[in-house]
Short mmCIF file of C-alpha atoms in Angstrom, two decimals:
data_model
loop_
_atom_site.label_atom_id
_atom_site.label_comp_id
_atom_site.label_asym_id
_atom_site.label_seq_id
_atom_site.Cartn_x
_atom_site.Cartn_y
_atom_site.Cartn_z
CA UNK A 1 0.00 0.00 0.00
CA UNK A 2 2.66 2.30 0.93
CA UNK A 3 4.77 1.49 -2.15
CA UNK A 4 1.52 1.79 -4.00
CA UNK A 5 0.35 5.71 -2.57
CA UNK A 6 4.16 6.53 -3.29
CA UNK A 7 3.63 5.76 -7.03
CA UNK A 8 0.28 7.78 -7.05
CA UNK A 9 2.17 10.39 -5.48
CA UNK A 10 5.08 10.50 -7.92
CA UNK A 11 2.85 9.86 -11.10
CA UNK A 12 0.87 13.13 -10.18
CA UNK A 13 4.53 15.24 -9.51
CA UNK A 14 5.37 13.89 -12.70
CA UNK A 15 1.75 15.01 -15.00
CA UNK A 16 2.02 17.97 -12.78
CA UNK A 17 5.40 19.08 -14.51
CA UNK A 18 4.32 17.59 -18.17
CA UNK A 19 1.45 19.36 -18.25
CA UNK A 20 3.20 22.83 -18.98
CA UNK A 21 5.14 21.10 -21.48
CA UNK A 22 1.93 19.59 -23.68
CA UNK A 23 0.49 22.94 -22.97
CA UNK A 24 3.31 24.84 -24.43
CA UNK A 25 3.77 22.50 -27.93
CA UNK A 26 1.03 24.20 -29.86
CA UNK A 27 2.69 27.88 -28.79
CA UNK A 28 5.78 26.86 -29.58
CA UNK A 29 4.52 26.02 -33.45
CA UNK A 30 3.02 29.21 -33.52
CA UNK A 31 6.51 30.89 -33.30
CA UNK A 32 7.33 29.93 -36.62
CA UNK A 33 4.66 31.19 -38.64
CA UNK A 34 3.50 30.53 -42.33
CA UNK A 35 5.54 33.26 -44.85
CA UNK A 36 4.74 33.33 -48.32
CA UNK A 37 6.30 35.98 -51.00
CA UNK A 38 3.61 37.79 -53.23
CA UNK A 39 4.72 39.67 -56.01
CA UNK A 40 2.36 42.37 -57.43
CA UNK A 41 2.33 43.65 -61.04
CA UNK A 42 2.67 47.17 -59.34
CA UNK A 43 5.48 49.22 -59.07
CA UNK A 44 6.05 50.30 -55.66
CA UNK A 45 4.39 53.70 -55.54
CA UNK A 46 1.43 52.02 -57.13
CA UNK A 47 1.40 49.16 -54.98
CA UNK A 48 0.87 51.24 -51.83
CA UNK A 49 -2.38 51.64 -53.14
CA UNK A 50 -3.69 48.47 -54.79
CA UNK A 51 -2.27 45.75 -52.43
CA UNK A 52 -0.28 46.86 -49.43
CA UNK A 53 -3.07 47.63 -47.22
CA UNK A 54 -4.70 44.17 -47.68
CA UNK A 55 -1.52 42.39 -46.73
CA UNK A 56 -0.88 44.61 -44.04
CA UNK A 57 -4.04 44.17 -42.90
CA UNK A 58 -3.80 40.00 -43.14
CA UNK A 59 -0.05 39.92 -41.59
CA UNK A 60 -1.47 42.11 -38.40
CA UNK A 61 -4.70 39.84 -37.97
CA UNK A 62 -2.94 36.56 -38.29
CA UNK A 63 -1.56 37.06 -35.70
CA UNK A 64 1.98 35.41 -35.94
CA UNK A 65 0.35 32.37 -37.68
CA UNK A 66 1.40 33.39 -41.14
CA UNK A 67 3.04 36.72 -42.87
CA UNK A 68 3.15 37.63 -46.48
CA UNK A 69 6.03 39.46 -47.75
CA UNK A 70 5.37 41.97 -50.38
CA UNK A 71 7.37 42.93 -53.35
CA UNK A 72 6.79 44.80 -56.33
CA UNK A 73 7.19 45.18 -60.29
CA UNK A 74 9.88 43.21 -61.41
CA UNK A 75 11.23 43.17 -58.02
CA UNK A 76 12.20 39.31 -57.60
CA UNK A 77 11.39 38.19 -61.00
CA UNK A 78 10.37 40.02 -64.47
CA UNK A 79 6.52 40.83 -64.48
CA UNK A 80 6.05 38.73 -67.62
CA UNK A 81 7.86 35.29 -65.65
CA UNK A 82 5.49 35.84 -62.27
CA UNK A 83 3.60 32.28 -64.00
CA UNK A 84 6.15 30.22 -63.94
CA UNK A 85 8.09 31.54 -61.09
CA UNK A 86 4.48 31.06 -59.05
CA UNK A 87 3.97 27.45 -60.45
CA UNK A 88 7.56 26.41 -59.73
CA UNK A 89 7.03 27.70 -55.82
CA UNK A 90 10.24 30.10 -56.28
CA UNK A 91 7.60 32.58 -55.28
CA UNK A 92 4.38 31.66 -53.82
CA UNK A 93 1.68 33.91 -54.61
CA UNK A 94 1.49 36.83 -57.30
CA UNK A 95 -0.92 39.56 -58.11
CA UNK A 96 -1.63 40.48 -61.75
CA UNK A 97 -3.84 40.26 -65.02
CA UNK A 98 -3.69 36.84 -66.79
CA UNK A 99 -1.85 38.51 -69.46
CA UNK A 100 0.87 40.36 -68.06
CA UNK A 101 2.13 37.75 -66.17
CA UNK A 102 2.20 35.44 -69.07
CA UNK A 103 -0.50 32.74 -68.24
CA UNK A 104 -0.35 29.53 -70.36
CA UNK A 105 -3.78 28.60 -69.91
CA UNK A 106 -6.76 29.79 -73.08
CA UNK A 107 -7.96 32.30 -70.98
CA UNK A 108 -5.23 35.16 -70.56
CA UNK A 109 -6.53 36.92 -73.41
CA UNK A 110 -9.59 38.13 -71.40
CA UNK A 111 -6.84 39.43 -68.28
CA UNK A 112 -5.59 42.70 -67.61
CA UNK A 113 -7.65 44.85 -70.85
CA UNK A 114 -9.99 42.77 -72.68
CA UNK A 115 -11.65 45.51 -75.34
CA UNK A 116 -15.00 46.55 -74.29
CA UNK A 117 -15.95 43.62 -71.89
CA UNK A 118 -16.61 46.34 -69.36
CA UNK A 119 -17.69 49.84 -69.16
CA UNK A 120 -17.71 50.33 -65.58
CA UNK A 121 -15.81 48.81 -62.61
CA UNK A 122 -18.41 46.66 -61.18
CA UNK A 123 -18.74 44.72 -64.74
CA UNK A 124 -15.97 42.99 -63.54
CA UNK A 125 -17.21 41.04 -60.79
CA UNK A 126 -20.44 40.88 -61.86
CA UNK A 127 -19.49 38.36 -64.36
CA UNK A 128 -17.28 36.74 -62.12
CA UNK A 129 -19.33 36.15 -59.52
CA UNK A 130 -23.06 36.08 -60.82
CA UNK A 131 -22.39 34.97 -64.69
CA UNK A 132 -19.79 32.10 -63.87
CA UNK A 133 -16.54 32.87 -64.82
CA UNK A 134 -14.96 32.52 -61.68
CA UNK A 135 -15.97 28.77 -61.87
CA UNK A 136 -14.39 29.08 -65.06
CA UNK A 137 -10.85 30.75 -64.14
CA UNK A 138 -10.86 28.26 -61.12
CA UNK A 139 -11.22 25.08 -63.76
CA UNK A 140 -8.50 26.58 -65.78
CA UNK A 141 -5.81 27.15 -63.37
CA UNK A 142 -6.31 23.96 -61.17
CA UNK A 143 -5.29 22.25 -64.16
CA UNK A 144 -1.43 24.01 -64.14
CA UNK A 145 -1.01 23.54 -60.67
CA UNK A 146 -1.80 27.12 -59.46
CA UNK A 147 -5.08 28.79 -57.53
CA UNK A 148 -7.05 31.41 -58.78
CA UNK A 149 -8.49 33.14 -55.16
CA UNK A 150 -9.86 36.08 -56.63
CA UNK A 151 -10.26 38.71 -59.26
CA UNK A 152 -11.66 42.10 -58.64
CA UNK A 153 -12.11 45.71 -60.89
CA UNK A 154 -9.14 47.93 -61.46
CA UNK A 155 -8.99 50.92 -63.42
CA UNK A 156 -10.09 51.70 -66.89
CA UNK A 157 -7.85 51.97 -69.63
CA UNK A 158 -7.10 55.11 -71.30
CA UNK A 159 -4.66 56.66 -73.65
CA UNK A 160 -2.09 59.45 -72.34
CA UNK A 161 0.48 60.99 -74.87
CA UNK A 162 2.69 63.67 -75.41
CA UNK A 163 0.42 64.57 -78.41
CA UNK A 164 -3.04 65.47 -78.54
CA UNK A 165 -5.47 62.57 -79.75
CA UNK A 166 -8.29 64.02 -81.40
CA UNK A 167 -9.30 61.50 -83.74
CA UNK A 168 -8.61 58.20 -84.63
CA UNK A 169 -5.49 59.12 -87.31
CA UNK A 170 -3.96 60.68 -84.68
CA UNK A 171 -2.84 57.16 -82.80
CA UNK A 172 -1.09 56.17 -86.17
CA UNK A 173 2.58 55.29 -85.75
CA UNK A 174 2.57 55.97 -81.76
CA UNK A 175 4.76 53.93 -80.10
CA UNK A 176 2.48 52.82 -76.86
CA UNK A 177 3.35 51.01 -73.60
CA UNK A 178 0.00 48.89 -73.18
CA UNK A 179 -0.73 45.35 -72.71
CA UNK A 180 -0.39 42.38 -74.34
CA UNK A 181 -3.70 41.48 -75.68
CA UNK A 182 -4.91 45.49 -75.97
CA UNK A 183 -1.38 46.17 -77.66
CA UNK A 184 -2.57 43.03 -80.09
CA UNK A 185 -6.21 44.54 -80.83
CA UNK A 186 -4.33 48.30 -81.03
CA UNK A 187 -2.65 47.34 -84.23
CA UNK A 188 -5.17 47.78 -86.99
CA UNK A 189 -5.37 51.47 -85.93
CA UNK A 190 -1.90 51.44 -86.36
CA UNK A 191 -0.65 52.08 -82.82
CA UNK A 192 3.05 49.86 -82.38
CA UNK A 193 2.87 48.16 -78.90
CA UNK A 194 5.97 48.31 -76.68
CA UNK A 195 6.96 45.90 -73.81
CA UNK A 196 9.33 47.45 -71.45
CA UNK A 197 9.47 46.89 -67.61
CA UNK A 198 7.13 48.96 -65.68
CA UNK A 199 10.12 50.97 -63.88
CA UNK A 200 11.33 52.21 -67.22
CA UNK A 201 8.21 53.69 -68.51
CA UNK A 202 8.58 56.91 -66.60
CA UNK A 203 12.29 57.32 -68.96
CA UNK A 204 11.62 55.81 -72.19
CA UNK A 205 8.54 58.83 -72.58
CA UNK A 206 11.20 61.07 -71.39
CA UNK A 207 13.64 60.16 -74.01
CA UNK A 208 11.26 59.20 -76.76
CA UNK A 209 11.42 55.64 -76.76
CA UNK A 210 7.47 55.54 -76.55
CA UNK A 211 5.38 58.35 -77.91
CA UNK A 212 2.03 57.03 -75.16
CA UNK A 213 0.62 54.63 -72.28
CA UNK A 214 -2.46 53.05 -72.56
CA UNK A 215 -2.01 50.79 -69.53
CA UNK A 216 -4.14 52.71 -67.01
CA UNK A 217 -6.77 55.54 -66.34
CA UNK A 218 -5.90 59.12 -65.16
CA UNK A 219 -5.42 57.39 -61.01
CA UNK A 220 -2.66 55.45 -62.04
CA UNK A 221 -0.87 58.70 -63.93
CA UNK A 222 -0.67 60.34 -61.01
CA UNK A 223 0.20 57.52 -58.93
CA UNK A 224 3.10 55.84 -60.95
CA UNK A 225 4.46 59.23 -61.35
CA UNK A 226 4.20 59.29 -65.32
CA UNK A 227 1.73 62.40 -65.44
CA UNK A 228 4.92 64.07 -65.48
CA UNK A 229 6.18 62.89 -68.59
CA UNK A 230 3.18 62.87 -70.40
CA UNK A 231 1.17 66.58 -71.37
CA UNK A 232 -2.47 64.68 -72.62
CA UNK A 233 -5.25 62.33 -71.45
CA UNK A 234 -7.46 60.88 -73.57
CA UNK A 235 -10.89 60.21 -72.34
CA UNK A 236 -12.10 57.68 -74.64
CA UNK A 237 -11.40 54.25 -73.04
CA UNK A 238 -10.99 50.79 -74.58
CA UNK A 239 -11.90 49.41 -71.28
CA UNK A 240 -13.92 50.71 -68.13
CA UNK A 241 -12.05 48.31 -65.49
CA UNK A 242 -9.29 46.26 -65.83
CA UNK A 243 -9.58 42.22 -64.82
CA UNK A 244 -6.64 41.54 -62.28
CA UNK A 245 -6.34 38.42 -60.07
CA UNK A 246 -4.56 36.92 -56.91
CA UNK A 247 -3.17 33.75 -57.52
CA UNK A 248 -0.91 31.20 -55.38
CA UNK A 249 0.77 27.93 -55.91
CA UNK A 250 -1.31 25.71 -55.47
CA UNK A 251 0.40 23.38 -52.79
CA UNK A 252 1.19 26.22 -50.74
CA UNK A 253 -2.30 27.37 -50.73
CA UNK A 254 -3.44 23.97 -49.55
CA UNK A 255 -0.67 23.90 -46.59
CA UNK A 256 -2.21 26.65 -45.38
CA UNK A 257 -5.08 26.43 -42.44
CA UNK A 258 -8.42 26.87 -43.34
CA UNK A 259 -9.19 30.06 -41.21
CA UNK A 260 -6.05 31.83 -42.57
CA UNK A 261 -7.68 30.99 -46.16
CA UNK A 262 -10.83 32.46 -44.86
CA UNK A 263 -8.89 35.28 -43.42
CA UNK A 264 -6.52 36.05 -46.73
CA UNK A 265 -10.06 36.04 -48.57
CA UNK A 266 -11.69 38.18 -46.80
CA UNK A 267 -8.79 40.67 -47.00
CA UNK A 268 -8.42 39.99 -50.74
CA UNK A 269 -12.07 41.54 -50.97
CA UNK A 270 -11.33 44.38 -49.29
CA UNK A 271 -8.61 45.24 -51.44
CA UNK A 272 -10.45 44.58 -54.80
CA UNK A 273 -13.40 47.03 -52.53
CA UNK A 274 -11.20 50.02 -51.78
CA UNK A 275 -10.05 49.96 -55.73
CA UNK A 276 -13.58 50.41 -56.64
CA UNK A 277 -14.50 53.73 -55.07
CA UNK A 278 -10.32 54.75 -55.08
CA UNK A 279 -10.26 54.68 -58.99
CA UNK A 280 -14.29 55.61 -59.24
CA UNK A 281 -13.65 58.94 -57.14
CA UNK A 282 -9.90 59.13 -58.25
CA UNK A 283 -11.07 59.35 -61.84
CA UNK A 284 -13.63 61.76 -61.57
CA UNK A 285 -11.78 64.58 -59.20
CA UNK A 286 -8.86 64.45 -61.86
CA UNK A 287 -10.69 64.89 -64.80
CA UNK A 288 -12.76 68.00 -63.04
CA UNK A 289 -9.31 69.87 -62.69
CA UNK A 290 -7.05 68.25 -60.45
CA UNK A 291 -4.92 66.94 -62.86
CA UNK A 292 -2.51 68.90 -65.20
CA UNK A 293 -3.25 66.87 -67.96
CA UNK A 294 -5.40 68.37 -71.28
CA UNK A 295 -8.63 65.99 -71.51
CA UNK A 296 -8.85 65.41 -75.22
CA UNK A 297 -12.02 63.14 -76.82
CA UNK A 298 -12.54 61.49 -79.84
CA UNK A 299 -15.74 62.10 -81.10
CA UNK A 300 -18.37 59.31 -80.47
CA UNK A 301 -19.39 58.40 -83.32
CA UNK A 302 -16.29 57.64 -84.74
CA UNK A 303 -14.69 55.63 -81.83
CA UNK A 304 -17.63 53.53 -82.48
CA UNK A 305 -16.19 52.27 -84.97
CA UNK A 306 -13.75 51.01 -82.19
CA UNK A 307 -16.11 49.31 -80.53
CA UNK A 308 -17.46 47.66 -83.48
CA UNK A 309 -13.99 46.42 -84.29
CA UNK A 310 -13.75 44.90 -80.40
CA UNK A 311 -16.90 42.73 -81.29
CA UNK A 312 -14.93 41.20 -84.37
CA UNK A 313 -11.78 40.46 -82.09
CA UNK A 314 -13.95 38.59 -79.63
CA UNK A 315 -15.29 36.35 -82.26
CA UNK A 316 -11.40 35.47 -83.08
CA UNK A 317 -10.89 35.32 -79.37
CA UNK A 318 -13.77 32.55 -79.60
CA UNK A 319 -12.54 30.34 -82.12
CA UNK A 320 -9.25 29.71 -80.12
CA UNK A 321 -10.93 27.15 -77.88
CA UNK A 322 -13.97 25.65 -76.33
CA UNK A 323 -13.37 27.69 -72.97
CA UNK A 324 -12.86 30.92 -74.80
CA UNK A 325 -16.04 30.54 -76.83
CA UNK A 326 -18.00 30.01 -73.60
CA UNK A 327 -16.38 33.19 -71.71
CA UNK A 328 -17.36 35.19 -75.12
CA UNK A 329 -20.63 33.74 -75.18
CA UNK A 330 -21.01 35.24 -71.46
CA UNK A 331 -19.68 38.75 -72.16
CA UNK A 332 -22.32 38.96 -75.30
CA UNK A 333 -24.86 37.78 -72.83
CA UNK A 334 -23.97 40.12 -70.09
CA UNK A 335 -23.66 43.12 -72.86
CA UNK A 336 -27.10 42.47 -73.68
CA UNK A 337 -28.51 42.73 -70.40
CA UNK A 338 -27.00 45.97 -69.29
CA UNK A 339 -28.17 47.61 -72.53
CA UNK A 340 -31.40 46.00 -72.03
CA UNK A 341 -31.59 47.25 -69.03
CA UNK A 342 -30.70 51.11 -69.94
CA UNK A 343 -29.35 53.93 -67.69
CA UNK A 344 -27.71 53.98 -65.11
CA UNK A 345 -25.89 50.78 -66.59
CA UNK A 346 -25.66 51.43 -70.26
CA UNK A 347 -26.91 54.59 -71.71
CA UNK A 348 -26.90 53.18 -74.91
#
């Protein structure tokens, strides 16, 4: 008996001092949090805008669990290699159009500038997320090993030059900084499309290497710094928001715990929110006199005819593949509602 209450005795000293220990395991994994390294499309002034405050935001409520490290344009790998780098896992998550970062899947085409799929910002996720192609984008990227988490409305696109554009002659021969797929549909009014890294943009107008940007609305002149360089702003748009994602590798998104998923989500949103009314209000204030720029406008009737021309690049867009001709099918669907359905959505 006495050898018997000495063992009780012990065993309970013993749990006593292990308890503190099992206690302490799960703290001691939370010291060595989750970190992942996003690269934006945006160079670093811009970026401050458009993505910093939503991983800010994530890194302070996760509390130590996980922390996303944010770097900009071209910062650990060219814009146009953010794809591969991303699928690879040399970087794990990326934020940018389809077509900027160079996206093997169909689907690109419709990223970043897509001609005339939307005339206002909330077109954008409108059709993502009541007309289906965010099932869509999510089917095509699970297949190349990455996730699609999210795409939201960014600015429109717009012309800016060092010449004023006053009809459609006048974008003949101009050397433009624009985007892939916007540079491609650009060409039969003669514009010449230029890749150069993002931080060079602000120089080659300077020195002449480009005669125009068409990469962003009057915000993002401000922003970047390139209202500077430039002396016009065209207010004709080929596009009323821009189609930009977040993306991740897709094992790293699936290491991560479901309520930092739910938590990166819900900042995600908030991001693609604050773009809507910082462009929307950003837009208007500098085209009622708070930029320097000169507003120039093409008459409508004749960039029309632009328009017109967008609905015969979509139908080449839909011959590429079965997926294509289903997001084109949606657009023309959507189109046809909004006009349908008159002012405020389309006034035509």
């Amino acid at each position: 008996m006495t050898n018997r209450r000495q063992f009780l005795k012990t065993a309970g000293l013993t749990a006593a001092a292990a308890a503190p220990a099992m206690l302490a395991a799960p703290h001691v994994k939370a010291q060595a949090p989750i970190r992942w390294r996003l690269q934006t499309y945006a160079g670093p002034a811009l970026a401050e805008e458009v993505v910093r405050p939503c991983v800010d935001a994530f890194n302070k409520a996760a509390n130590g669990q996980m922390e996303i490290e944010l770097y900009t344009a071209d910062q650990l790998v060219p814009t146009g290699e953010l794809f591969r780098a991303m699928q690879a896992g040399t970087i794990d998550a990326v934020q940018s159009d389809d077509d900027s970062m160079n996206s093997p899947v169909d689907i690109k085409v419709f990223g970043g500038y897509f001609p005339f799929a939307s005339r206002f910002g909330l077109d954008v996720p409108t059709l993502f997320y009541q007309f289906g192609l965010a099932e869509i984008w999510d089917q095509a990227y699970s297949e190349v090993g990455v996730k699609w988490l999210s795409a939201g409305a960014w600015d429109p696109c717009n012309f800016s030059t060092n010449k004023p554009i006053k009809t459609l002659e006048d974008l003949k021969g101009l050397r433009v900084f624009t985007f892939p797929t916007a540079g491609k549909f650009l060409t039969q009014f003669g514009v010449v499309p230029v890749t150069i890294p993002f931080e060079d943009v602000q120089v080659a107008m300077q020195t002449g290497e480009i005669d125009a940007i068409a990469w962003s609305g009057i915000t993002e002149m401000k922003t970047s710094g390139w209202e500077d360089v430039t002396k016009y702003f065209l207010t004709n748009n080929i596009s009323g928001g821009w189609c930009g994602s977040f993306f991740a590798n897709a094992d790293r998104w699936n290491e991560v715990p479901e309520h930092l998923q739910v938590l990166w989500r819900a900042c995600m949103d908030s991001s693609h929110f604050r773009r809507l009314h910082w462009y929307w209000g950003g837009e208007a204030r500098l085209r009622a006199g708070e930029s320097k720029l000169e507003l120039t406008t093409v008459p409508d009737a004749e960039w029309k005819t632009v328009e017109e021309k967008a609905y015969e690049f979509w139908e080449e867009v839909a011959a590429q593949s079965e997926r294509t001709a289903k997001v084109v099918q949606i657009l023309k669907d959507y189109q046809a509602i909004m006009e349908k359905a008159g002012p405020p959505y389309r006034n035509t």
